[in-house]
PDB file of C-alpha atoms in Angstrom:
ATOM      1  CA  MET A 891     -17.440 -12.206 -32.646  1.00 90.00           C
ATOM      2  CA  THR A 892     -15.007 -13.669 -30.134  1.00 97.00           C
ATOM      3  CA  GLU A 893     -11.904 -15.323 -31.538  1.00 97.00           C
ATOM      4  CA  ALA A 894      -9.509 -15.379 -28.602  1.00 98.00           C
ATOM      5  CA  LEU A 895      -9.207 -15.290 -24.838  1.00 98.00           C
ATOM      6  CA  ILE A 896      -6.145 -13.681 -23.257  1.00 98.00           C
ATOM      7  CA  PHE A 897      -5.292 -14.555 -19.662  1.00 98.00           C
ATOM      8  CA  ASP A 898      -3.166 -12.644 -17.227  1.00 98.00           C
ATOM      9  CA  MET A 899      -1.178 -15.143 -15.168  1.00 98.00           C
ATOM     10  CA  ASP A 900      -0.701 -14.257 -11.484  1.00 98.00           C
ATOM     11  CA  GLY A 901      -4.008 -14.086  -9.644  1.00 98.00           C
ATOM     12  CA  THR A 902      -5.851 -15.016 -12.834  1.00 98.00           C
ATOM     13  CA  MET A 903      -4.523 -18.413 -13.897  1.00 98.00           C
ATOM     14  CA  ILE A 904      -2.708 -19.237 -10.659  1.00 98.00           C
ATOM     15  CA  ASP A 905      -3.570 -18.341  -7.069  1.00 98.00           C
ATOM     16  CA  SER A 906      -0.205 -16.745  -6.414  1.00 98.00           C
ATOM     17  CA  MET A 907      -0.703 -13.193  -5.236  1.00 97.00           C
ATOM     18  CA  ALA A 908      -0.374 -13.866  -1.500  1.00 97.00           C
ATOM     19  CA  TYR A 909       3.008 -15.453  -2.173  1.00 98.00           C
ATOM     20  CA  HIS A 910       4.136 -12.516  -4.282  1.00 97.00           C
ATOM     21  CA  ALA A 911       3.238 -10.286  -1.339  1.00 96.00           C
ATOM     22  CA  GLN A 912       5.213 -12.480   1.067  1.00 97.00           C
ATOM     23  CA  SER A 913       8.199 -12.491  -1.256  1.00 97.00           C
ATOM     24  CA  TRP A 914       8.169  -8.696  -1.497  1.00 96.00           C
ATOM     25  CA  VAL A 915       8.225  -8.419   2.300  1.00 96.00           C
ATOM     26  CA  LEU A 916      11.143 -10.857   2.604  1.00 97.00           C
ATOM     27  CA  PHE A 917      13.053  -9.267  -0.270  1.00 96.00           C
ATOM     28  CA  ALA A 918      12.618  -5.755   1.128  1.00 95.00           C
ATOM     29  CA  ARG A 919      13.756  -6.903   4.582  1.00 95.00           C
ATOM     30  CA  GLN A 920      16.902  -8.456   3.094  1.00 95.00           C
ATOM     31  CA  HIS A 921      17.692  -5.110   1.445  1.00 95.00           C
ATOM     32  CA  GLY A 922      16.989  -3.039   4.551  1.00 94.00           C
ATOM     33  CA  LEU A 923      13.833  -1.488   3.150  1.00 94.00           C
ATOM     34  CA  ARG A 924      10.647  -0.789   5.067  1.00 90.00           C
ATOM     35  CA  ILE A 925       7.500  -1.183   2.979  1.00 94.00           C
ATOM     36  CA  GLU A 926       3.746  -1.013   3.349  1.00 96.00           C
ATOM     37  CA  ILE A 927       2.861  -4.137   1.414  1.00 96.00           C
ATOM     38  CA  ASP A 928      -0.708  -3.243   0.426  1.00 95.00           C
ATOM     39  CA  ASP A 929       0.481   0.067  -1.002  1.00 95.00           C
ATOM     40  CA  LEU A 930       3.377  -1.576  -2.835  1.00 95.00           C
ATOM     41  CA  MET A 931       1.103  -4.207  -4.367  1.00 96.00           C
ATOM     42  CA  ARG A 932      -1.325  -1.494  -5.484  1.00 94.00           C
ATOM     43  CA  ARG A 933       1.480   0.413  -7.189  1.00 94.00           C
ATOM     44  CA  THR A 934       3.216  -2.549  -8.813  1.00 94.00           C
ATOM     45  CA  THR A 935       0.778  -5.362  -9.677  1.00 94.00           C
ATOM     46  CA  GLY A 936       0.726  -5.650 -13.462  1.00 95.00           C
ATOM     47  CA  ARG A 937       3.946  -3.735 -14.010  1.00 94.00           C
ATOM     48  CA  THR A 938       7.115  -5.369 -15.305  1.00 93.00           C
ATOM     49  CA  GLY A 939       9.868  -6.519 -12.962  1.00 91.00           C
ATOM     50  CA  ALA A 940      12.147  -3.630 -13.858  1.00 92.00           C
ATOM     51  CA  GLU A 941       9.311  -1.145 -13.321  1.00 94.00           C
ATOM     52  CA  CYS A 942       8.538  -2.732  -9.946  1.00 95.00           C
ATOM     53  CA  MET A 943      12.129  -2.457  -8.745  1.00 95.00           C
ATOM     54  CA  ARG A 944      12.359   1.193  -9.731  1.00 94.00           C
ATOM     55  CA  GLU A 945       9.107   1.791  -7.851  1.00 92.00           C
ATOM     56  CA  LEU A 946      10.415  -0.032  -4.777  1.00 94.00           C
ATOM     57  CA  PHE A 947      13.849   1.610  -4.637  1.00 93.00           C
ATOM     58  CA  GLN A 948      12.545   4.973  -5.885  1.00 89.00           C
ATOM     59  CA  ARG A 949      15.527   5.523  -8.157  1.00 89.00           C
ATOM     60  CA  ASP A 950      16.462   5.022 -11.789  1.00 87.00           C
ATOM     61  CA  LEU A 951      18.073   1.582 -11.707  1.00 92.00           C
ATOM     62  CA  THR A 952      19.754   0.371 -14.869  1.00 92.00           C
ATOM     63  CA  ASN A 953      18.063  -2.510 -16.646  1.00 89.00           C
ATOM     64  CA  ASP A 954      20.807  -4.892 -15.536  1.00 92.00           C
ATOM     65  CA  GLU A 955      20.450  -3.817 -11.908  1.00 94.00           C
ATOM     66  CA  ALA A 956      16.658  -4.007 -11.999  1.00 93.00           C
ATOM     67  CA  TRP A 957      16.481  -7.453 -13.601  1.00 92.00           C
ATOM     68  CA  ALA A 958      19.131  -8.859 -11.258  1.00 94.00           C
ATOM     69  CA  LEU A 959      17.060  -7.670  -8.304  1.00 96.00           C
ATOM     70  CA  ILE A 960      13.805  -9.043  -9.689  1.00 94.00           C
ATOM     71  CA  ALA A 961      15.476 -12.404 -10.290  1.00 95.00           C
ATOM     72  CA  GLU A 962      16.351 -12.484  -6.596  1.00 96.00           C
ATOM     73  CA  LYS A 963      12.831 -11.532  -5.553  1.00 97.00           C
ATOM     74  CA  GLU A 964      11.130 -14.019  -7.885  1.00 97.00           C
ATOM     75  CA  GLN A 965      13.337 -16.867  -6.677  1.00 97.00           C
ATOM     76  CA  ILE A 966      11.976 -16.203  -3.191  1.00 98.00           C
ATOM     77  CA  TYR A 967       8.431 -16.224  -4.601  1.00 98.00           C
ATOM     78  CA  ARG A 968       8.877 -19.546  -6.403  1.00 98.00           C
ATOM     79  CA  GLU A 969      10.378 -21.160  -3.293  1.00 98.00           C
ATOM     80  CA  LEU A 970       7.362 -20.012  -1.258  1.00 98.00           C
ATOM     81  CA  PHE A 971       4.637 -20.886  -3.772  1.00 98.00           C
ATOM     82  CA  GLY A 972       6.055 -24.023  -5.350  1.00 98.00           C
ATOM     83  CA  PRO A 973       5.253 -26.414  -2.462  1.00 98.00           C
ATOM     84  CA  VAL A 974       1.635 -25.197  -2.272  1.00 98.00           C
ATOM     85  CA  PHE A 975       1.061 -24.309  -5.930  1.00 98.00           C
ATOM     86  CA  ALA A 976      -2.614 -23.899  -6.857  1.00 98.00           C
ATOM     87  CA  GLU A 977      -4.567 -22.714  -9.860  1.00 98.00           C
ATOM     88  CA  VAL A 978      -7.374 -20.201  -9.555  1.00 98.00           C
ATOM     89  CA  ALA A 979     -10.245 -22.620  -9.005  1.00 98.00           C
ATOM     90  CA  GLY A 980     -11.588 -24.116 -12.206  1.00 98.00           C
ATOM     91  CA  PHE A 981      -9.004 -22.566 -14.533  1.00 98.00           C
ATOM     92  CA  LYS A 982      -7.805 -25.756 -16.219  1.00 98.00           C
ATOM     93  CA  SER A 983     -11.363 -26.973 -16.800  1.00 98.00           C
ATOM     94  CA  PHE A 984     -12.315 -23.600 -18.277  1.00 98.00           C
ATOM     95  CA  TYR A 985      -9.197 -23.600 -20.467  1.00 98.00           C
ATOM     96  CA  ALA A 986     -10.020 -27.065 -21.808  1.00 98.00           C
ATOM     97  CA  GLN A 987     -13.628 -26.126 -22.519  1.00 97.00           C
ATOM     98  CA  ALA A 988     -12.581 -22.929 -24.297  1.00 97.00           C
ATOM     99  CA  LEU A 989     -10.177 -24.901 -26.481  1.00 96.00           C
ATOM    100  CA  ALA A 990     -12.878 -27.424 -27.298  1.00 96.00           C
ATOM    101  CA  GLY A 991     -15.107 -24.517 -28.335  1.00 95.00           C
ATOM    102  CA  GLY A 992     -12.633 -23.393 -30.980  1.00 95.00           C
ATOM    103  CA  LEU A 993     -11.202 -20.351 -29.219  1.00 97.00           C
ATOM    104  CA  LYS A 994      -7.590 -19.232 -29.471  1.00 98.00           C
ATOM    105  CA  LEU A 995      -5.948 -18.927 -26.052  1.00 98.00           C
ATOM    106  CA  GLY A 996      -3.063 -16.665 -25.091  1.00 98.00           C
ATOM    107  CA  VAL A 997      -1.271 -15.385 -22.002  1.00 98.00           C
ATOM    108  CA  GLY A 998      -0.270 -11.764 -21.411  1.00 98.00           C
ATOM    109  CA  THR A 999       1.590 -11.250 -18.149  1.00 98.00           C
ATOM    110  CA  ALA A1000       4.055  -8.872 -16.555  1.00 96.00           C
ATOM    111  CA  GLY A1001       5.759 -11.963 -15.153  1.00 96.00           C
ATOM    112  CA  ASP A1002       9.149 -12.909 -16.563  1.00 96.00           C
ATOM    113  CA  GLN A1003      10.076 -16.050 -18.483  1.00 96.00           C
ATOM    114  CA  HIS A1004      11.223 -17.859 -15.334  1.00 97.00           C
ATOM    115  CA  ASN A1005       7.865 -17.331 -13.623  1.00 98.00           C
ATOM    116  CA  ILE A1006       6.002 -18.248 -16.804  1.00 98.00           C
ATOM    117  CA  ALA A1007       7.959 -21.508 -17.101  1.00 98.00           C
ATOM    118  CA  PHE A1008       7.344 -22.200 -13.403  1.00 98.00           C
ATOM    119  CA  ALA A1009       3.584 -21.706 -13.763  1.00 98.00           C
ATOM    120  CA  LEU A1010       3.251 -23.732 -16.949  1.00 98.00           C
ATOM    121  CA  SER A1011       5.333 -26.598 -15.569  1.00 98.00           C
ATOM    122  CA  HIS A1012       2.860 -26.919 -12.703  1.00 98.00           C
ATOM    123  CA  LEU A1013      -0.302 -26.359 -14.755  1.00 98.00           C
ATOM    124  CA  GLN A1014       0.651 -28.806 -17.524  1.00 97.00           C
ATOM    125  CA  LEU A1015      -1.728 -27.245 -20.055  1.00 97.00           C
ATOM    126  CA  ALA A1016      -2.201 -29.349 -23.158  1.00 94.00           C
ATOM    127  CA  PRO A1017      -1.857 -27.938 -25.679  1.00 96.00           C
ATOM    128  CA  ALA A1018       0.093 -24.922 -24.504  1.00 96.00           C
ATOM    129  CA  PRO A1019      -1.314 -21.430 -25.108  1.00 98.00           C
ATOM    130  CA  GLN A1020      -0.981 -20.280 -28.695  1.00 98.00           C
ATOM    131  CA  ALA A1021       0.846 -17.090 -27.694  1.00 98.00           C
ATOM    132  CA  ILE A1022       2.626 -16.114 -24.480  1.00 98.00           C
ATOM    133  CA  VAL A1023       4.021 -12.619 -23.880  1.00 98.00           C
ATOM    134  CA  GLY A1024       5.931 -11.804 -20.712  1.00 97.00           C
ATOM    135  CA  GLY A1025       7.073  -8.673 -18.962  1.00 94.00           C
ATOM    136  CA  ASP A1026      10.754  -9.133 -19.787  1.00 94.00           C
ATOM    137  CA  GLU A1027      10.305  -8.889 -23.565  1.00 95.00           C
ATOM    138  CA  GLY A1028      10.679  -5.124 -23.820  1.00 93.00           C
ATOM    139  CA  HIS A1029       7.043  -4.042 -23.632  1.00 96.00           C
ATOM    140  CA  PRO A1030       5.847  -1.492 -21.075  1.00 96.00           C
ATOM    141  CA  GLY A1031       3.854  -3.018 -18.243  1.00 96.00           C
ATOM    142  CA  LYS A1032       0.179  -2.566 -17.544  1.00 97.00           C
ATOM    143  CA  PRO A1033      -1.851  -0.317 -17.544  1.00 97.00           C
ATOM    144  CA  GLU A1034      -0.219   0.203 -20.949  1.00 98.00           C
ATOM    145  CA  PRO A1035      -1.893  -2.127 -23.478  1.00 98.00           C
ATOM    146  CA  ALA A1036       1.257  -3.316 -25.278  1.00 98.00           C
ATOM    147  CA  ILE A1037       1.447  -6.796 -23.754  1.00 98.00           C
ATOM    148  CA  PHE A1038      -2.156  -7.649 -24.619  1.00 98.00           C
ATOM    149  CA  LEU A1039      -1.838  -6.169 -28.103  1.00 98.00           C
ATOM    150  CA  GLU A1040       1.257  -8.261 -28.774  1.00 98.00           C
ATOM    151  CA  VAL A1041      -0.580 -11.439 -27.721  1.00 98.00           C
ATOM    152  CA  ALA A1042      -3.387 -10.583 -30.138  1.00 98.00           C
ATOM    153  CA  ARG A1043      -0.878  -9.857 -32.909  1.00 98.00           C
ATOM    154  CA  GLN A1044       0.834 -13.214 -32.414  1.00 98.00           C
ATOM    155  CA  MET A1045      -2.548 -14.974 -32.550  1.00 98.00           C
ATOM    156  CA  LYS A1046      -3.459 -13.005 -35.692  1.00 98.00           C
ATOM    157  CA  THR A1047      -6.594 -11.719 -33.987  1.00 97.00           C
ATOM    158  CA  SER A1048      -7.969  -8.185 -33.836  1.00 98.00           C
ATOM    159  CA  ALA A1049      -8.198  -6.559 -30.417  1.00 98.00           C
ATOM    160  CA  ALA A1050     -11.968  -6.207 -30.733  1.00 97.00           C
ATOM    161  CA  ASP A1051     -12.288  -9.992 -31.032  1.00 97.00           C
ATOM    162  CA  CYS A1052     -10.360 -10.710 -27.804  1.00 98.00           C
ATOM    163  CA  ILE A1053     -11.573 -11.026 -24.218  1.00 98.00           C
ATOM    164  CA  VAL A1054      -9.025 -10.413 -21.448  1.00 98.00           C
ATOM    165  CA  PHE A1055      -9.209 -12.191 -18.085  1.00 98.00           C
ATOM    166  CA  GLU A1056      -7.645 -10.094 -15.318  1.00 98.00           C
ATOM    167  CA  ASP A1057      -7.492  -9.848 -11.522  1.00 98.00           C
ATOM    168  CA  ALA A1058      -5.916  -6.395 -11.110  1.00 97.00           C
ATOM    169  CA  PRO A1059      -6.955  -2.796 -11.815  1.00 97.00           C
ATOM    170  CA  PHE A1060      -3.909  -2.076 -14.001  1.00 97.00           C
ATOM    171  CA  GLY A1061      -4.739  -5.131 -16.116  1.00 98.00           C
ATOM    172  CA  ILE A1062      -8.397  -4.186 -16.472  1.00 98.00           C
ATOM    173  CA  GLU A1063      -7.310  -0.723 -17.593  1.00 98.00           C
ATOM    174  CA  ALA A1064      -4.787  -2.208 -20.037  1.00 98.00           C
ATOM    175  CA  ALA A1065      -7.581  -4.238 -21.626  1.00 98.00           C
ATOM    176  CA  ARG A1066      -9.674  -1.080 -22.028  1.00 98.00           C
ATOM    177  CA  ARG A1067      -6.783   0.784 -23.646  1.00 98.00           C
ATOM    178  CA  ALA A1068      -6.243  -2.173 -25.973  1.00 98.00           C
ATOM    179  CA  GLY A1069      -9.865  -2.011 -27.123  1.00 98.00           C
ATOM    180  CA  MET A1070     -10.659  -5.424 -25.640  1.00 98.00           C
ATOM    181  CA  GLN A1071     -13.514  -6.619 -23.466  1.00 98.00           C
ATOM    182  CA  ALA A1072     -12.593  -8.024 -20.074  1.00 98.00           C
ATOM    183  CA  VAL A1073     -13.687 -10.502 -17.437  1.00 98.00           C
ATOM    184  CA  ALA A1074     -12.761  -9.568 -13.866  1.00 98.00           C
ATOM    185  CA  ILE A1075     -11.411 -12.487 -11.845  1.00 98.00           C
ATOM    186  CA  CYS A1076     -12.008 -11.270  -8.291  1.00 98.00           C
ATOM    187  CA  SER A1077      -9.384 -13.387  -6.544  1.00 95.00           C
ATOM    188  CA  THR A1078      -7.586 -10.350  -5.106  1.00 92.00           C
ATOM    189  CA  HIS A1079      -9.884  -7.366  -5.723  1.00 96.00           C
ATOM    190  CA  THR A1080     -13.580  -6.602  -5.470  1.00 97.00           C
ATOM    191  CA  PRO A1081     -15.860  -6.259  -8.505  1.00 97.00           C
ATOM    192  CA  ALA A1082     -16.062  -2.525  -7.802  1.00 98.00           C
ATOM    193  CA  GLN A1083     -12.264  -2.225  -7.987  1.00 97.00           C
ATOM    194  CA  LEU A1084     -12.279  -4.043 -11.342  1.00 98.00           C
ATOM    195  CA  ALA A1085     -15.255  -2.295 -12.903  1.00 97.00           C
ATOM    196  CA  GLY A1086     -15.372  -0.690 -16.324  1.00 97.00           C
ATOM    197  CA  PRO A1087     -17.644  -0.281 -19.331  1.00 97.00           C
ATOM    198  CA  HIS A1088     -15.737  -3.048 -21.126  1.00 98.00           C
ATOM    199  CA  VAL A1089     -16.020  -5.562 -18.236  1.00 98.00           C
ATOM    200  CA  ILE A1090     -18.638  -8.129 -19.242  1.00 97.00           C
ATOM    201  CA  ALA A1091     -18.475 -10.339 -16.122  1.00 97.00           C
ATOM    202  CA  ALA A1092     -17.005 -10.325 -12.621  1.00 98.00           C
ATOM    203  CA  VAL A1093     -16.545 -13.663 -10.861  1.00 98.00           C
ATOM    204  CA  ARG A1094     -14.601 -15.176  -7.983  1.00 97.00           C
ATOM    205  CA  ASP A1095     -13.230 -18.036 -10.063  1.00 98.00           C
ATOM    206  CA  TYR A1096     -13.762 -20.112 -13.197  1.00 98.00           C
ATOM    207  CA  HIS A1097     -16.321 -22.413 -11.600  1.00 98.00           C
ATOM    208  CA  GLU A1098     -18.715 -19.466 -11.662  1.00 97.00           C
ATOM    209  CA  LEU A1099     -18.088 -19.001 -15.380  1.00 98.00           C
ATOM    210  CA  LEU A1100     -18.531 -22.700 -16.086  1.00 97.00           C
ATOM    211  CA  ASN A1101     -21.701 -22.896 -13.995  1.00 97.00           C
ATOM    212  CA  SER A1102     -23.193 -19.882 -15.787  1.00 96.00           C
ATOM    213  CA  ASN A1103     -22.386 -21.337 -19.242  1.00 95.00           C
ATOM    214  CA  PHE A1104     -20.348 -18.245 -20.008  1.00 97.00           C
ATOM    215  CA  LEU A1105     -18.555 -19.792 -22.967  1.00 96.00           C
ATOM    216  CA  GLU A1106     -21.804 -20.948 -24.533  1.00 94.00           C
ATOM    217  CA  THR A1107     -23.054 -17.345 -24.573  1.00 93.00           C
ATOM    218  CA  LEU A1108     -20.144 -16.121 -26.706  1.00 94.00           C
ATOM    219  CA  HIS A1109     -20.514 -15.704 -30.448  1.00 86.00           C
ATOM    220  CA  VAL A1110     -17.375 -17.620 -31.342  1.00 87.00           C
ATOM    221  CA  ALA A1111     -15.833 -16.876 -34.702  1.00 71.00           C
ATOM    222  CA  THR A1112     -15.390 -20.000 -36.824  1.00 64.00           C
ATOM    223  CA  SER A1113     -13.075 -20.333 -39.782  1.00 52.00           C
TER     224      SER A1113
END
C-alpha cells in the first residue's frame, strides 16, 4: 500500500538546477577557485550545504565556516532563479491530485531552510506539505537515507509505504537505502543514470505521470 509521497525539491519540484550550476560558477570565481562544473554537480547534488563546501574547498571547514559560505552561494542562486522561477512542469497539478487522492505529501531535500522558504513562497502550495526536512537540520546528505527516513517518521508512515520522487543519482540511491520505491524525474539526468530495482517509473515531468494515470494505479492506503 502507498501512504505517502516524498519529493526532493531542486530539479524535482522546481526547475532550478541550471541556476544552481550558474551560482556555483559565480561563487567559485569570487573565491578564486577554478572548477569543472559538471564534475562538481555530480559530486555534490543531493549533499548538504556543509558537505558541498567541504567538497569544493577540499578541506575540513568548521560548520560555521561551511554554512556561512553556503549562505553566500545560495543568495547568488536565489537572485538568479527568482526572476525566472519555474516548477518542474505539472508539479502543482500532480501535488493537488495526490492530495485529493488521500496521500500524505512530504519534502526531503538537502536544501537549507532559506531555499525551502524561497521555493514554497513561489509555489504557494495549499495546503503545505505535511512534513519538510532540510539539509541544515543535522542529518547527513544523500545518498545516506536519513533525510527521507525523517520525513517518513514525521508523517508517521513506514518507509515501505512511501514513494520518493528524485532527479539525482544520490537521491535515487538514498531512496533505495531507505527501503522506499522511487520515481525518477529526468529533468537533469537520463533514465539510465537514475535506474534501480526500486524505481517504478522514469519520466521527464509530472505531465507524463498525470497523462499515464500514475496515481490511479497506486494502491492507496485509506484510514
